[in-house]
Coordinates of C-alpha atoms in Angstrom, one line a residue:
M125 CA 61.6 -0.5 -9.1
V126 CA 61.5 3.3 -8.7
D127 CA 65.2 3.4 -9.2
G128 CA 64.7 2.3 -12.8
G129 CA 67.8 1.6 -14.9
D130 CA 69.2 -1.9 -14.8
N131 CA 66.7 -2.8 -12.1
I132 CA 64.1 -3.3 -14.8
R133 CA 64.9 -5.4 -17.8
E134 CA 63.4 -8.0 -20.1
A135 CA 63.0 -11.3 -18.4
D136 CA 64.2 -14.6 -19.9
W137 CA 64.8 -18.2 -18.8
N138 CA 67.9 -17.1 -16.9
S139 CA 65.8 -14.7 -14.8
V140 CA 64.0 -17.6 -13.2
S141 CA 66.9 -20.0 -13.0
D142 CA 68.5 -21.1 -9.7
I143 CA 66.1 -19.2 -7.5
I144 CA 63.4 -21.7 -6.5
Q145 CA 65.5 -22.8 -3.5
K146 CA 66.0 -19.3 -2.2
G147 CA 64.1 -17.7 0.6
G148 CA 62.9 -14.1 0.9
T149 CA 62.3 -12.1 -2.2
I150 CA 65.0 -11.8 -4.9
I151 CA 63.3 -8.7 -6.4
G152 CA 62.9 -6.7 -3.2
S153 CA 59.9 -5.6 -1.2
A154 CA 56.9 -4.0 -2.9
R155 CA 56.4 -1.5 0.0
C156 CA 57.9 1.7 -1.2
E157 CA 56.7 5.2 -0.2
D158 CA 58.4 6.7 -3.3
F159 CA 55.9 4.8 -5.5
R160 CA 53.0 6.8 -4.0
E161 CA 54.4 10.0 -5.4
R162 CA 54.3 10.9 -9.1
E163 CA 58.0 11.5 -9.2
G164 CA 58.6 8.0 -7.9
R165 CA 56.3 6.5 -10.5
L166 CA 58.2 8.5 -13.1
R167 CA 61.4 6.8 -12.1
A168 CA 59.7 3.4 -12.1
Y169 CA 59.2 2.6 -15.8
G170 CA 54.1 -1.9 -7.5
S171 CA 52.7 -1.9 -4.8
L172 CA 49.2 -3.5 -5.1
T173 CA 47.5 -0.3 -4.0
G174 CA 49.3 1.8 -6.5
A175 CA 49.2 -0.6 -9.5
S176 CA 45.9 0.7 -11.0
T177 CA 47.0 4.3 -10.6
F178 CA 50.3 3.4 -12.2
R179 CA 48.6 1.7 -15.2
T180 CA 46.1 4.6 -15.7
E181 CA 48.8 7.2 -15.6
W182 CA 51.2 5.3 -17.9
P183 CA 50.6 7.3 -21.1
D184 CA 50.9 10.6 -19.2
L185 CA 54.1 9.3 -17.5
L186 CA 55.6 8.4 -20.9
K187 CA 54.8 11.8 -22.3
E188 CA 56.3 13.5 -19.2
L189 CA 59.4 11.4 -19.5
V190 CA 59.8 12.4 -23.2
D191 CA 59.2 16.1 -22.4
K192 CA 61.9 15.9 -19.7
K193 CA 64.2 14.2 -22.2
R194 CA 64.6 11.2 -19.9
I195 CA 63.6 8.8 -22.7
T196 CA 63.3 9.2 -26.5
Q197 CA 60.0 9.3 -28.3
E198 CA 61.0 6.0 -30.0
K199 CA 61.5 4.4 -26.6
A200 CA 58.1 5.6 -25.5
E201 CA 56.4 4.1 -28.5
E202 CA 57.9 0.7 -27.8
C203 CA 55.8 0.4 -24.7
P204 CA 52.6 2.4 -25.2
N205 CA 50.7 0.3 -22.6
I206 CA 51.5 -1.5 -19.4
Q207 CA 49.9 -4.6 -18.1
I208 CA 49.9 -5.6 -14.4
V209 CA 49.6 -9.1 -13.0
G210 CA 50.2 -9.6 -9.3
L211 CA 51.6 -12.5 -7.2
V212 CA 51.1 -12.3 -3.5
G213 CA 54.2 -13.3 -1.4
S214 CA 53.4 -13.1 2.3
I215 CA 53.8 -15.3 5.3
D216 CA 50.6 -13.9 6.8
N217 CA 48.2 -15.4 4.3
D218 CA 46.1 -12.2 4.7
F219 CA 45.1 -11.4 1.1
C220 CA 41.5 -12.0 0.1
G221 CA 41.1 -13.9 -3.1
T222 CA 43.5 -16.7 -2.7
D223 CA 43.6 -19.8 -0.5
M224 CA 47.3 -19.5 0.2
T225 CA 49.9 -16.8 -0.4
I226 CA 53.5 -17.7 -1.3
G227 CA 55.6 -18.2 1.8
T228 CA 52.9 -19.1 4.3
D229 CA 53.5 -22.8 4.2
T230 CA 57.3 -22.3 4.6
A231 CA 56.7 -20.0 7.6
L232 CA 54.4 -22.6 9.3
Q233 CA 57.0 -25.3 8.8
R234 CA 59.6 -23.0 10.4
I235 CA 57.3 -22.6 13.3
I236 CA 56.8 -26.3 13.7
D237 CA 60.5 -26.9 13.5
A238 CA 61.1 -24.3 16.2
I239 CA 58.5 -25.8 18.5
D240 CA 59.9 -29.3 18.0
A241 CA 63.4 -28.0 18.8
V242 CA 62.4 -26.6 22.2
V243 CA 60.3 -29.7 23.2
S244 CA 63.3 -31.6 24.5
T245 CA 64.5 -28.6 26.6
A246 CA 61.0 -28.1 28.0
Q247 CA 60.8 -31.8 29.0
S248 CA 64.2 -31.8 30.6
H249 CA 63.4 -28.7 32.6
Q250 CA 59.9 -29.9 33.5
R251 CA 58.4 -26.6 32.4
A252 CA 56.6 -25.3 29.3
L253 CA 58.3 -22.9 26.9
G254 CA 55.7 -20.6 25.2
N255 CA 56.0 -19.6 21.5
T256 CA 54.9 -16.4 19.8
V257 CA 54.9 -16.1 16.1
L258 CA 53.6 -12.6 15.3
A259 CA 50.7 -12.6 12.9
L260 CA 50.7 -16.4 12.7
R261 CA 49.9 -17.0 16.3
L262 CA 46.6 -18.4 17.3
L263 CA 46.4 -16.8 20.7
P264 CA 48.5 -14.1 22.5
I265 CA 51.5 -15.8 24.1
Q266 CA 51.1 -14.0 27.4
F267 CA 47.6 -15.5 27.7
I268 CA 48.9 -19.0 27.0
C269 CA 51.7 -18.6 29.5
Q270 CA 49.3 -17.3 32.2
V271 CA 46.8 -20.2 31.7
V272 CA 49.6 -22.9 31.7
K273 CA 51.1 -21.4 34.9
E274 CA 47.8 -21.0 36.7
K275 CA 46.1 -24.2 35.7
L276 CA 49.0 -26.6 35.2
H277 CA 51.5 -24.9 37.6
Y278 CA 54.3 -25.1 35.1
D279 CA 56.9 -22.4 34.9
T280 CA 56.6 -20.8 31.4
R281 CA 58.8 -18.8 29.1
S282 CA 58.2 -17.4 25.6
T283 CA 60.4 -17.7 22.6
V284 CA 60.0 -15.1 19.9
L285 CA 60.9 -16.4 16.4
G286 CA 60.7 -13.0 14.8
H287 CA 62.3 -12.9 11.3
V288 CA 63.5 -16.5 11.7
Q289 CA 60.2 -17.7 10.3
R290 CA 60.7 -15.6 7.2
G291 CA 64.0 -17.1 6.1
G292 CA 65.4 -20.4 5.1
N293 CA 64.7 -22.6 2.1
P294 CA 61.1 -22.7 0.8
S295 CA 58.9 -25.7 1.4
A296 CA 58.0 -28.1 -1.4
F297 CA 54.5 -26.6 -1.4
D298 CA 55.7 -23.0 -1.8
R299 CA 58.1 -24.0 -4.5
L300 CA 55.3 -25.6 -6.5
L301 CA 52.9 -22.8 -5.8
G302 CA 55.4 -20.1 -6.9
C303 CA 56.1 -22.0 -10.1
R304 CA 52.4 -22.5 -11.0
M305 CA 51.5 -18.9 -10.1
G306 CA 54.5 -17.6 -12.1
A307 CA 53.5 -19.7 -15.2
E308 CA 49.9 -18.5 -15.0
A309 CA 51.0 -14.9 -14.6
T310 CA 53.1 -15.2 -17.8
L311 CA 50.1 -16.6 -19.7
A312 CA 47.9 -13.9 -18.4
L313 CA 50.3 -11.2 -19.5
M314 CA 50.6 -12.7 -23.0
E315 CA 46.8 -12.8 -23.4
M316 CA 46.1 -9.3 -22.1
T317 CA 44.9 -6.4 -24.3
P318 CA 45.2 -2.7 -23.6
Q319 CA 41.7 -2.8 -22.2
S320 CA 42.4 -5.7 -19.8
N321 CA 42.2 -4.8 -16.1
P322 CA 45.0 -5.7 -13.6
C323 CA 44.6 -9.0 -12.0
V324 CA 46.1 -11.2 -9.3
I325 CA 47.0 -14.9 -9.7
S326 CA 45.4 -16.9 -6.9
I327 CA 44.9 -20.5 -5.9
D328 CA 41.4 -21.7 -5.5
G329 CA 41.3 -25.3 -4.4
N330 CA 44.0 -26.7 -6.6
M331 CA 43.3 -24.4 -9.6
M332 CA 45.2 -21.3 -10.6
V333 CA 42.7 -18.5 -11.2
R334 CA 42.9 -14.8 -12.2
V335 CA 41.0 -12.4 -10.0
P336 CA 40.6 -8.6 -10.4
L337 CA 43.3 -6.9 -8.4
L338 CA 41.3 -3.9 -7.2
D339 CA 38.5 -6.2 -6.0
C340 CA 40.9 -8.3 -3.9
V341 CA 42.5 -5.2 -2.4
A342 CA 39.1 -3.7 -1.5
R343 CA 38.0 -7.0 0.1
T344 CA 41.3 -7.3 2.0
Q345 CA 41.0 -3.7 3.3
A346 CA 37.4 -4.2 4.3
V347 CA 38.3 -7.3 6.3
Q348 CA 41.0 -5.5 8.1
K349 CA 38.7 -2.6 8.9
A350 CA 36.1 -5.0 10.3
M351 CA 38.7 -6.8 12.4
D352 CA 40.0 -3.4 13.8
A353 CA 36.4 -2.5 14.6
K354 CA 35.7 -5.9 16.0
T355 CA 32.6 -6.3 13.7
L356 CA 33.9 -9.2 11.6
I357 CA 31.4 -12.1 11.5
W358 CA 32.6 -15.5 10.4
Q359 CA 30.2 -17.5 8.2

């Protein structure tokens, strides 16, 4: 995004054709250190944490681009305001405000497939093969291996899936979720006014809802701080 140029262009039907079956992110990662600097935002034309700043600075950024002769005044007048709607794609499902993030269901299915794949080997060797899946694990794998070895007297080994759980074709749930969120995001953008605040498209139950972006970010950061401080209380 910060590279600008042909990386940012008007979307049409072809932009969302033949992509539903693809894994990963076709538009690249949102994590970009350049976006945190003003010069990086000048080249951009979002990270969630920088979205509000980007939107607030948009008029000044346009003026600066015109002053530096990077764009014409006519070009700046074509886009006097910028509206921001976010979709959360993450296998971690760690964003407050939505029941599920795009990619979580696919990652869980990949984990289940991997576990099923090692069952036959574990049975033939008469030993348990542990499995760690980064942020998606329920318990530390070393702890599980130790308990199995001490209590059941099985030899244990761990298998790290790593980035395997992030790839592959999306599950049916994620394909539908991505389509529904994308459609709702388009409607939200069409209905926004210059006074509208940035929002995130979330799923609540089975409904697509629009929630304030900054509120979701603040809640997510608060939960992470509570977890780090071990003060999180589940209710």
